[in-house]
Tab-separated table of C-alpha atoms and ligand atoms in Angstrom:
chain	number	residue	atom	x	y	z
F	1	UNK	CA	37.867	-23.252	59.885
F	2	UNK	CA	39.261	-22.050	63.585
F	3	UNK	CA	42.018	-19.760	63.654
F	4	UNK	CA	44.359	-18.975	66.633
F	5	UNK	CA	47.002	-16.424	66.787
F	6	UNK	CA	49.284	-19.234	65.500
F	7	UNK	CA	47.723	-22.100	63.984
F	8	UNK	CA	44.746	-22.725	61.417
F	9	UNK	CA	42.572	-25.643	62.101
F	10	UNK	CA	41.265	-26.548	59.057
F	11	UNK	CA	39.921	-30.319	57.507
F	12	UNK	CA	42.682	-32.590	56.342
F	13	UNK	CA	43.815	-32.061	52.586
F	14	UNK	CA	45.521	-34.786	50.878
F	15	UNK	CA	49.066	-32.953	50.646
F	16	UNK	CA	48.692	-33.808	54.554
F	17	UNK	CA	48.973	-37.825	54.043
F	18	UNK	CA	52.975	-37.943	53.606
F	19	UNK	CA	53.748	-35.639	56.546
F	20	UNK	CA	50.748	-37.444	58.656
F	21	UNK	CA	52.291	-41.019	57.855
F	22	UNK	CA	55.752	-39.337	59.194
F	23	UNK	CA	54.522	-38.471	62.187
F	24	UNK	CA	52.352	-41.024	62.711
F	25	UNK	CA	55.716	-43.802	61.582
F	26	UNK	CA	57.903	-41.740	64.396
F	27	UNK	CA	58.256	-44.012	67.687
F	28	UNK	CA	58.779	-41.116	69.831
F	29	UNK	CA	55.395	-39.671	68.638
F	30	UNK	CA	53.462	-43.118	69.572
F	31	UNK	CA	54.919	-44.206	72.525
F	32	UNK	CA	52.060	-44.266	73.974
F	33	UNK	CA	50.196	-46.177	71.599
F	34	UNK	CA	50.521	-50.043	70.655
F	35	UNK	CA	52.717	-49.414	67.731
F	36	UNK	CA	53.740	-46.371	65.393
F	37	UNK	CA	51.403	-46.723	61.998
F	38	UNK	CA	52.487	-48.288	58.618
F	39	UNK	CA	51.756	-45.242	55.406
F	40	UNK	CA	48.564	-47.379	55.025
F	41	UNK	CA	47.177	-47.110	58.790
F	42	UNK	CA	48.183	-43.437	58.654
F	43	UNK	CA	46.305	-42.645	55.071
F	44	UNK	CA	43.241	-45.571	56.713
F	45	UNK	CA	43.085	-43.290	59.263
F	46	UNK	CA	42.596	-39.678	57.362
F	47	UNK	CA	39.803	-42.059	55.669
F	48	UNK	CA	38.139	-41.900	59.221
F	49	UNK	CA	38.642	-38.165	60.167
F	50	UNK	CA	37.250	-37.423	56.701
F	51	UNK	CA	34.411	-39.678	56.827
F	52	UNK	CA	34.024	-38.280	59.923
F	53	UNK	CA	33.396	-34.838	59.455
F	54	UNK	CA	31.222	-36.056	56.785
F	55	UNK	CA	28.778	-38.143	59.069
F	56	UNK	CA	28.760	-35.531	62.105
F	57	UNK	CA	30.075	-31.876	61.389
F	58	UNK	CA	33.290	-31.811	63.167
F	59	UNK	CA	36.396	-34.247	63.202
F	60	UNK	CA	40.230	-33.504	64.199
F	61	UNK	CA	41.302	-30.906	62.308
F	62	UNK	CA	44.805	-30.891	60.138
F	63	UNK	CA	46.966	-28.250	62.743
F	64	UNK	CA	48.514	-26.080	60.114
F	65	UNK	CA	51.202	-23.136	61.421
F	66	UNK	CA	50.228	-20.141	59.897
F	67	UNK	CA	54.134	-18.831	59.951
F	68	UNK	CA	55.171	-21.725	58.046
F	69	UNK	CA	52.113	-23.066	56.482
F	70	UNK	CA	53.415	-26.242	57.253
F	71	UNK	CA	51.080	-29.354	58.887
F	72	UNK	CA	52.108	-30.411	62.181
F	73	UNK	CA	49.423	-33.096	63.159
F	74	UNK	CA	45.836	-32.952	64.571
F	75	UNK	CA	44.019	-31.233	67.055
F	76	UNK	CA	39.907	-31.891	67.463
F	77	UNK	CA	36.917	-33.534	68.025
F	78	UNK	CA	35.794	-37.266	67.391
F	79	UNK	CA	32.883	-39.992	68.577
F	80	UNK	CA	34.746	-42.844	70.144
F	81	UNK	CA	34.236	-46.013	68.444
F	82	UNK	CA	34.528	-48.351	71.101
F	83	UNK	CA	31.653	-48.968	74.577
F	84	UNK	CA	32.457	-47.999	77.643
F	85	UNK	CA	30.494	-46.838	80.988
F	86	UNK	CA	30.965	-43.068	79.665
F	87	UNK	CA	30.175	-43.778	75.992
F	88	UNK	CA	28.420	-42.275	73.536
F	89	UNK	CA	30.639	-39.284	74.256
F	90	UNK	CA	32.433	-36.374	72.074
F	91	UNK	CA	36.193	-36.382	73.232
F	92	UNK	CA	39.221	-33.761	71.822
F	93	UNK	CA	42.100	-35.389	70.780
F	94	UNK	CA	45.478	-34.206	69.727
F	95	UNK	CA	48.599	-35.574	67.865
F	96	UNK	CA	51.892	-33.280	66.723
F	97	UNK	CA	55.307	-33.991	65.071
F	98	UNK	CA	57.519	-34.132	67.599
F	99	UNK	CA	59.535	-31.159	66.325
F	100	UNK	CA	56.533	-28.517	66.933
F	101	UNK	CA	56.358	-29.872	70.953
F	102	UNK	CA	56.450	-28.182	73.945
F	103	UNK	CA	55.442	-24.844	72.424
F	104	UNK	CA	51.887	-24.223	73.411
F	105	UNK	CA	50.028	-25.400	70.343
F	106	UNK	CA	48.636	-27.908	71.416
F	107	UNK	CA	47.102	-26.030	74.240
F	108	UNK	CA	46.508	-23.190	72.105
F	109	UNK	CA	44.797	-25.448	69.716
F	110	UNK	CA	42.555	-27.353	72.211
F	111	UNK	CA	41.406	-23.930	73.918
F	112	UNK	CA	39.943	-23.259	70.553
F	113	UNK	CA	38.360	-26.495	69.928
F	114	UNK	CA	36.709	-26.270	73.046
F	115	UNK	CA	35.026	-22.848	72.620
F	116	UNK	CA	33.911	-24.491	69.080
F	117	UNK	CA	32.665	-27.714	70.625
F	118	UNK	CA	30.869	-25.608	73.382
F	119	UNK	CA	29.563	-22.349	71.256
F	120	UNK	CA	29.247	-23.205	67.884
F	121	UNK	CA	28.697	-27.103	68.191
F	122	UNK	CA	26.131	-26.366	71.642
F	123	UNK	CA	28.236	-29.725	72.896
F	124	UNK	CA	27.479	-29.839	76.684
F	125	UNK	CA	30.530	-32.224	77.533
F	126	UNK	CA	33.880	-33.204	76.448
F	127	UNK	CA	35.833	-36.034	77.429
F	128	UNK	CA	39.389	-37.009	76.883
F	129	UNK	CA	41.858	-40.039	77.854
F	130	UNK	CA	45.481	-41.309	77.785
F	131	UNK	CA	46.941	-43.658	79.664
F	132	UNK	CA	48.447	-42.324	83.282
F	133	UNK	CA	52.189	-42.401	82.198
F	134	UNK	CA	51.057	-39.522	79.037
F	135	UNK	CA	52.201	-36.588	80.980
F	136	UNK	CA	52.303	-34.180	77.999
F	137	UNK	CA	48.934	-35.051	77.472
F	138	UNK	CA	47.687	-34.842	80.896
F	139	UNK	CA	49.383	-31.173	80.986
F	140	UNK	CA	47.255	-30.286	78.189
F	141	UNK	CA	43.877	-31.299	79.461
F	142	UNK	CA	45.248	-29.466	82.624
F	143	UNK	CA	45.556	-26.624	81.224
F	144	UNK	CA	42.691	-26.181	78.979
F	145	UNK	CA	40.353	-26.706	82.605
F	146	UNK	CA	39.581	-30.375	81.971
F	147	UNK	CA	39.093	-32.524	85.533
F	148	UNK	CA	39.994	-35.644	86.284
F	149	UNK	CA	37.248	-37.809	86.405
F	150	UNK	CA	37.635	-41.419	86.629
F	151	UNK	CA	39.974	-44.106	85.997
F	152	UNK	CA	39.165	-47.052	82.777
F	153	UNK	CA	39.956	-49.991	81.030
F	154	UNK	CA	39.997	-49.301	77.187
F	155	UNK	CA	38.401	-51.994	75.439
F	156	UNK	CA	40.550	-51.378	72.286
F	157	UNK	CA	43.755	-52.200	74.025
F	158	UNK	CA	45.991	-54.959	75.087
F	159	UNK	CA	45.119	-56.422	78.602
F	160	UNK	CA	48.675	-56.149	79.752
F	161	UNK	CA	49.793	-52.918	81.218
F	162	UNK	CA	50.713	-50.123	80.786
F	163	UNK	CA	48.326	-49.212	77.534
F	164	UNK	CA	45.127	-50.631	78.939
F	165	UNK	CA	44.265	-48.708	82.066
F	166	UNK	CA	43.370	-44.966	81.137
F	167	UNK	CA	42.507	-42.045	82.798
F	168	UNK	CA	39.226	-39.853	81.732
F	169	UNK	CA	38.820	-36.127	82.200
F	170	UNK	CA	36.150	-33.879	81.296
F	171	UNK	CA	35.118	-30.418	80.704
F	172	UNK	CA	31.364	-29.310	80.770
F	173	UNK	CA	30.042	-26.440	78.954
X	201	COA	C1	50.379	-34.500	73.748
X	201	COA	C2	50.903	-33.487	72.734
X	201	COA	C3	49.876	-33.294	71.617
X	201	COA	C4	51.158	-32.169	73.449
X	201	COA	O1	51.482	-31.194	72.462
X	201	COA	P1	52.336	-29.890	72.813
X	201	COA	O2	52.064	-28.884	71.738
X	201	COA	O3	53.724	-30.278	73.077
X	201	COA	O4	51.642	-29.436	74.175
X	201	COA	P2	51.892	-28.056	74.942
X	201	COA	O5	53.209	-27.480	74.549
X	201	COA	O6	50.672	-27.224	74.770
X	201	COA	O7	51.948	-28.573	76.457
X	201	COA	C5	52.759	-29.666	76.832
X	201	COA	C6	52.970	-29.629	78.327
X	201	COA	O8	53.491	-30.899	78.764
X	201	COA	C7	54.664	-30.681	79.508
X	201	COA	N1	55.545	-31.823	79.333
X	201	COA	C8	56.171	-32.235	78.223
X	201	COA	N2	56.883	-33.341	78.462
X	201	COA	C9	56.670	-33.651	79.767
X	201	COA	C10	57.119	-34.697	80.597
X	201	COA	N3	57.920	-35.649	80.151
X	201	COA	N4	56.712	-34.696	81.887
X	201	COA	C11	55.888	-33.747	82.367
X	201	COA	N5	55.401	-32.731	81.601
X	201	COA	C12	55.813	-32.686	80.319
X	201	COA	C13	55.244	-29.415	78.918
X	201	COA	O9	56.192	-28.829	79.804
X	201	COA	C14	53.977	-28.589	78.759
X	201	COA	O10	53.510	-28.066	79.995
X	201	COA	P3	53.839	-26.551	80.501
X	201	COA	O11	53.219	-25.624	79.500
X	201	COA	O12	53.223	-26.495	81.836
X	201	COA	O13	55.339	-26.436	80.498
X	201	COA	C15	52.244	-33.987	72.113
X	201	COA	O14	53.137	-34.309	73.154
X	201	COA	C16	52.057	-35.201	71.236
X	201	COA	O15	51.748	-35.098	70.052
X	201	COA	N6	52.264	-36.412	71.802
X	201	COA	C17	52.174	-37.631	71.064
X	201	COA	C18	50.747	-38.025	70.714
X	201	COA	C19	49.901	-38.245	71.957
X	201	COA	O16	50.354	-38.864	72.915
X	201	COA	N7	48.671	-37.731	71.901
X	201	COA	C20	47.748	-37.866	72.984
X	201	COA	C21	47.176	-39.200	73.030
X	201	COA	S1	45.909	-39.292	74.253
């Protein structure tokens, strides 16, 4: 559906589950989330980007490296499911295997899901959060132009620190 020079965004395929459920299983990969996901979270979870894309026209997209053909993780667009001050919202999102980091996809990715959102999608703002200690994240909404906007308390998370407190950014059209 999106190409960049080295990655195809495309909609999740099922052939994606076993390597998503990796990814999603590896520690390192969701240390900053409450806990890595069981092979039934993962799959629950490609449910929801499908059903997704389904309900609204865009979802994260399976990252797919077009050297390899091999799936690496997400990269895209979703409607928060939880109320906050900033909510409804459209936010970008990414996830990788930990063994395609630190090599400018998921920058390379987001810069192209942002022209979509903005262009094809006539979004006029995108959000996206992660808690303060994220700093891989926080590089990437750096570099794709996002601002730091305001400081929040999930709702979805535990009250005890250091998941809870998150910081938003957001890019306009
Ligand atoms: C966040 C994530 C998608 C970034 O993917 P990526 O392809 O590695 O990102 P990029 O290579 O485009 O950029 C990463 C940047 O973070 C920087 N970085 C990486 N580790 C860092 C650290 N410990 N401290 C500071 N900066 C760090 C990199 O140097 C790079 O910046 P640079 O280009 O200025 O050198 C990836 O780390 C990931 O999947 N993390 C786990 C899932 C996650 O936390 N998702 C976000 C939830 S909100």
């Amino acid at each position: 559906m999106i190409e960049t020079p080295r990655l195809l965004l495309r909609l999740f395929r099922d052939q994606d589950r076993e390597p998503f459920a990796r990814l999603n299983a590896d520690p390192h990969v969701m240390r900053y989330f409450p806990a890595p996901l069981t092979r039934a979270g993962s799959d629950a979870m490609v449910d929801k980007i499908q059903a997704h894309y389904r309900t609204h026209g865009f979802t994260l997209y399976a990252a797919e490296r077009r050297d390899t053909n091999e799936f690496i993780g997400f990269v895209g667009l979703a409607i928060p499911g939880f109320e906050t001050h900033f909510t409804p919202c459209v936010e970008i999102g990414w996830r990788l295997a930990a063994a395609h980091h630190n090599q400018g996809f998921a920058t390379e990715a987001a810069r192209a899901v942002l022209h979509h959102a903005f262009q094809n999608l006539a979004l006029r703002e995108i959000v996206s959060f992660t808690v303060p200690a994220n700093l891989p994240s926080r590089r990437v909404m750096e570099k794709i132009g996002m601002h730091f906007d305001s400081e929040f308390d999930h709702p979805r998370l535990p009250e005890s620190p250091p998941l809870r407190r998150h910081g938003r950014d957001r890019n306009a059209g």
